[in-house]
Amino acid sequence: MTQDDIIRMAQEAGFVEYELDDGTTNAFDRRYQRFAELVAAAEREACAAICEEEEEFRDHTPFDAALRIRTRGNT
């Protein structure tokens, strides 16, 4: 995820630009970027855990794992 992706998603989520004390405008600050990085890392780990569930899903294909990952959060 790039910084531009984070800015775009922050804007889509309703974060607005604000003026800093030095007169410059910033779309978000480092706290939002760090939060986005933490959320992305947690999601990657959850997706990796799905892929590692080989005992239960040994005979499934990568497409099955992709479907399970895409439907995460729909429960």
mmCIF file with all atom_site columns, C-alpha atoms in Angstrom:
data_model
loop_
_atom_site.group_PDB
_atom_site.id
_atom_site.type_symbol
_atom_site.label_atom_id
_atom_site.label_alt_id
_atom_site.label_comp_id
_atom_site.label_asym_id
_atom_site.label_entity_id
_atom_site.label_seq_id
_atom_site.pdbx_PDB_ins_code
_atom_site.Cartn_x
_atom_site.Cartn_y
_atom_site.Cartn_z
_atom_site.occupancy
_atom_site.B_iso_or_equiv
_atom_site.pdbx_formal_charge
_atom_site.auth_seq_id
_atom_site.auth_comp_id
_atom_site.auth_asym_id
_atom_site.auth_atom_id
_atom_site.pdbx_PDB_model_num
ATOM 1  C CA . MET A 1 1  ? 0.000   0.000   0.000  1.00 0.00 ? 1  MET A CA 1
ATOM 2  C CA . THR A 1 2  ? 1.494   3.285   -1.064 1.00 0.00 ? 2  THR A CA 1
ATOM 3  C CA . GLN A 1 3  ? 1.198   6.644   0.659  1.00 0.00 ? 3  GLN A CA 1
ATOM 4  C CA . ASP A 1 4  ? -1.078  7.765   -2.193 1.00 0.00 ? 4  ASP A CA 1
ATOM 5  C CA . ASP A 1 5  ? -3.332  4.748   -1.521 1.00 0.00 ? 5  ASP A CA 1
ATOM 6  C CA . ILE A 1 6  ? -3.508  5.683   2.161  1.00 0.00 ? 6  ILE A CA 1
ATOM 7  C CA . ILE A 1 7  ? -4.354  9.309   1.332  1.00 0.00 ? 7  ILE A CA 1
ATOM 8  C CA . ARG A 1 8  ? -7.056  8.238   -1.135 1.00 0.00 ? 8  ARG A CA 1
ATOM 9  C CA . MET A 1 9  ? -8.621  5.821   1.359  1.00 0.00 ? 9  MET A CA 1
ATOM 10 C CA . ALA A 1 10 ? -8.441  8.407   4.146  1.00 0.00 ? 10 ALA A CA 1
ATOM 11 C CA . GLN A 1 11 ? -10.271 10.887  1.928  1.00 0.00 ? 11 GLN A CA 1
ATOM 12 C CA . GLU A 1 12 ? -12.872 8.238   1.007  1.00 0.00 ? 12 GLU A CA 1
ATOM 13 C CA . ALA A 1 13 ? -13.357 7.579   4.737  1.00 0.00 ? 13 ALA A CA 1
ATOM 14 C CA . GLY A 1 14 ? -14.069 11.257  5.337  1.00 0.00 ? 14 GLY A CA 1
ATOM 15 C CA . PHE A 1 15 ? -10.747 12.518  6.671  1.00 0.00 ? 15 PHE A CA 1
ATOM 16 C CA . VAL A 1 16 ? -10.292 16.074  5.525  1.00 0.00 ? 16 VAL A CA 1
ATOM 17 C CA . GLU A 1 17 ? -7.273  18.158  4.779  1.00 0.00 ? 17 GLU A CA 1
ATOM 18 C CA . TYR A 1 18 ? -6.187  20.548  7.489  1.00 0.00 ? 18 TYR A CA 1
ATOM 19 C CA . GLU A 1 19 ? -3.738  23.378  7.757  1.00 0.00 ? 19 GLU A CA 1
ATOM 20 C CA . LEU A 1 20 ? -0.619  22.857  9.829  1.00 0.00 ? 20 LEU A CA 1
ATOM 21 C CA . ASP A 1 21 ? 0.877   25.497  12.112 1.00 0.00 ? 21 ASP A CA 1
ATOM 22 C CA . ASP A 1 22 ? 3.466   26.391  9.471  1.00 0.00 ? 22 ASP A CA 1
ATOM 23 C CA . GLY A 1 23 ? 0.720   27.209  6.939  1.00 0.00 ? 23 GLY A CA 1
ATOM 24 C CA . THR A 1 24 ? 1.113   24.082  4.827  1.00 0.00 ? 24 THR A CA 1
ATOM 25 C CA . THR A 1 25 ? -1.786  21.735  4.089  1.00 0.00 ? 25 THR A CA 1
ATOM 26 C CA . ASN A 1 26 ? -1.573  18.032  4.836  1.00 0.00 ? 26 ASN A CA 1
ATOM 27 C CA . ALA A 1 27 ? -4.145  15.354  3.856  1.00 0.00 ? 27 ALA A CA 1
ATOM 28 C CA . PHE A 1 28 ? -3.339  13.267  6.911  1.00 0.00 ? 28 PHE A CA 1
ATOM 29 C CA . ASP A 1 29 ? -0.672  13.032  9.543  1.00 0.00 ? 29 ASP A CA 1
ATOM 30 C CA . ARG A 1 30 ? 1.742   10.233  10.428 1.00 0.00 ? 30 ARG A CA 1
ATOM 31 C CA . ARG A 1 31 ? -0.645  8.736   12.994 1.00 0.00 ? 31 ARG A CA 1
ATOM 32 C CA . TYR A 1 32 ? -3.159  7.882   10.283 1.00 0.00 ? 32 TYR A CA 1
ATOM 33 C CA . GLN A 1 33 ? -0.443  6.402   8.091  1.00 0.00 ? 33 GLN A CA 1
ATOM 34 C CA . ARG A 1 34 ? 0.839   4.303   11.003 1.00 0.00 ? 34 ARG A CA 1
ATOM 35 C CA . PHE A 1 35 ? -2.697  3.160   11.783 1.00 0.00 ? 35 PHE A CA 1
ATOM 36 C CA . ALA A 1 36 ? -3.171  2.104   8.146  1.00 0.00 ? 36 ALA A CA 1
ATOM 37 C CA . GLU A 1 37 ? 0.131   0.195   8.263  1.00 0.00 ? 37 GLU A CA 1
ATOM 38 C CA . LEU A 1 38 ? -0.938  -1.649  11.427 1.00 0.00 ? 38 LEU A CA 1
ATOM 39 C CA . VAL A 1 39 ? -4.328  -2.563  9.963  1.00 0.00 ? 39 VAL A CA 1
ATOM 40 C CA . ALA A 1 40 ? -2.688  -3.812  6.749  1.00 0.00 ? 40 ALA A CA 1
ATOM 41 C CA . ALA A 1 41 ? -0.178  -5.913  8.712  1.00 0.00 ? 41 ALA A CA 1
ATOM 42 C CA . ALA A 1 42 ? -2.960  -7.489  10.777 1.00 0.00 ? 42 ALA A CA 1
ATOM 43 C CA . GLU A 1 43 ? -4.954  -8.275  7.647  1.00 0.00 ? 43 GLU A CA 1
ATOM 44 C CA . ARG A 1 44 ? -1.904  -9.830  5.957  1.00 0.00 ? 44 ARG A CA 1
ATOM 45 C CA . GLU A 1 45 ? -1.369  -12.034 8.994  1.00 0.00 ? 45 GLU A CA 1
ATOM 46 C CA . ALA A 1 46 ? -5.013  -13.112 9.029  1.00 0.00 ? 46 ALA A CA 1
ATOM 47 C CA . CYS A 1 47 ? -4.822  -13.970 5.323  1.00 0.00 ? 47 CYS A CA 1
ATOM 48 C CA . ALA A 1 48 ? -1.598  -15.916 5.857  1.00 0.00 ? 48 ALA A CA 1
ATOM 49 C CA . ALA A 1 49 ? -3.292  -17.876 8.650  1.00 0.00 ? 49 ALA A CA 1
ATOM 50 C CA . ILE A 1 50 ? -6.056  -18.862 6.217  1.00 0.00 ? 50 ILE A CA 1
ATOM 51 C CA . CYS A 1 51 ? -3.432  -20.135 3.785  1.00 0.00 ? 51 CYS A CA 1
ATOM 52 C CA . GLU A 1 52 ? -1.694  -22.109 6.537  1.00 0.00 ? 52 GLU A CA 1
ATOM 53 C CA . GLU A 1 53 ? -4.813  -24.025 7.563  1.00 0.00 ? 53 GLU A CA 1
ATOM 54 C CA . GLU A 1 54 ? -3.646  -27.027 5.568  1.00 0.00 ? 54 GLU A CA 1
ATOM 55 C CA . GLU A 1 55 ? -4.927  -29.747 7.901  1.00 0.00 ? 55 GLU A CA 1
ATOM 56 C CA . GLU A 1 56 ? -8.545  -28.787 7.398  1.00 0.00 ? 56 GLU A CA 1
ATOM 57 C CA . PHE A 1 57 ? -8.137  -27.583 3.810  1.00 0.00 ? 57 PHE A CA 1
ATOM 58 C CA . ARG A 1 58 ? -5.372  -29.839 2.508  1.00 0.00 ? 58 ARG A CA 1
ATOM 59 C CA . ASP A 1 59 ? -7.175  -30.763 -0.726 1.00 0.00 ? 59 ASP A CA 1
ATOM 60 C CA . HIS A 1 60 ? -8.259  -27.236 -1.576 1.00 0.00 ? 60 HIS A CA 1
ATOM 61 C CA . THR A 1 61 ? -6.681  -25.030 -4.239 1.00 0.00 ? 61 THR A CA 1
ATOM 62 C CA . PRO A 1 62 ? -5.228  -21.532 -3.927 1.00 0.00 ? 62 PRO A CA 1
ATOM 63 C CA . PHE A 1 63 ? -8.515  -20.345 -5.426 1.00 0.00 ? 63 PHE A CA 1
ATOM 64 C CA . ASP A 1 64 ? -10.330 -21.753 -2.392 1.00 0.00 ? 64 ASP A CA 1
ATOM 65 C CA . ALA A 1 65 ? -7.996  -19.799 -0.099 1.00 0.00 ? 65 ALA A CA 1
ATOM 66 C CA . ALA A 1 66 ? -8.570  -16.672 -2.196 1.00 0.00 ? 66 ALA A CA 1
ATOM 67 C CA . LEU A 1 67 ? -12.324 -17.098 -1.847 1.00 0.00 ? 67 LEU A CA 1
ATOM 68 C CA . ARG A 1 68 ? -12.035 -17.518 1.931  1.00 0.00 ? 68 ARG A CA 1
ATOM 69 C CA . ILE A 1 69 ? -9.842  -14.397 2.131  1.00 0.00 ? 69 ILE A CA 1
ATOM 70 C CA . ARG A 1 70 ? -12.258 -12.353 0.002  1.00 0.00 ? 70 ARG A CA 1
ATOM 71 C CA . THR A 1 71 ? -15.227 -13.381 2.131  1.00 0.00 ? 71 THR A CA 1
ATOM 72 C CA . ARG A 1 72 ? -13.467 -12.529 5.394  1.00 0.00 ? 72 ARG A CA 1
ATOM 73 C CA . GLY A 1 73 ? -15.429 -9.927  7.269  1.00 0.00 ? 73 GLY A CA 1
ATOM 74 C CA . ASN A 1 74 ? -18.725 -10.937 5.681  1.00 0.00 ? 74 ASN A CA 1
ATOM 75 C CA . THR A 1 75 ? -19.605 -13.013 8.725  1.00 0.00 ? 75 THR A CA 1
#
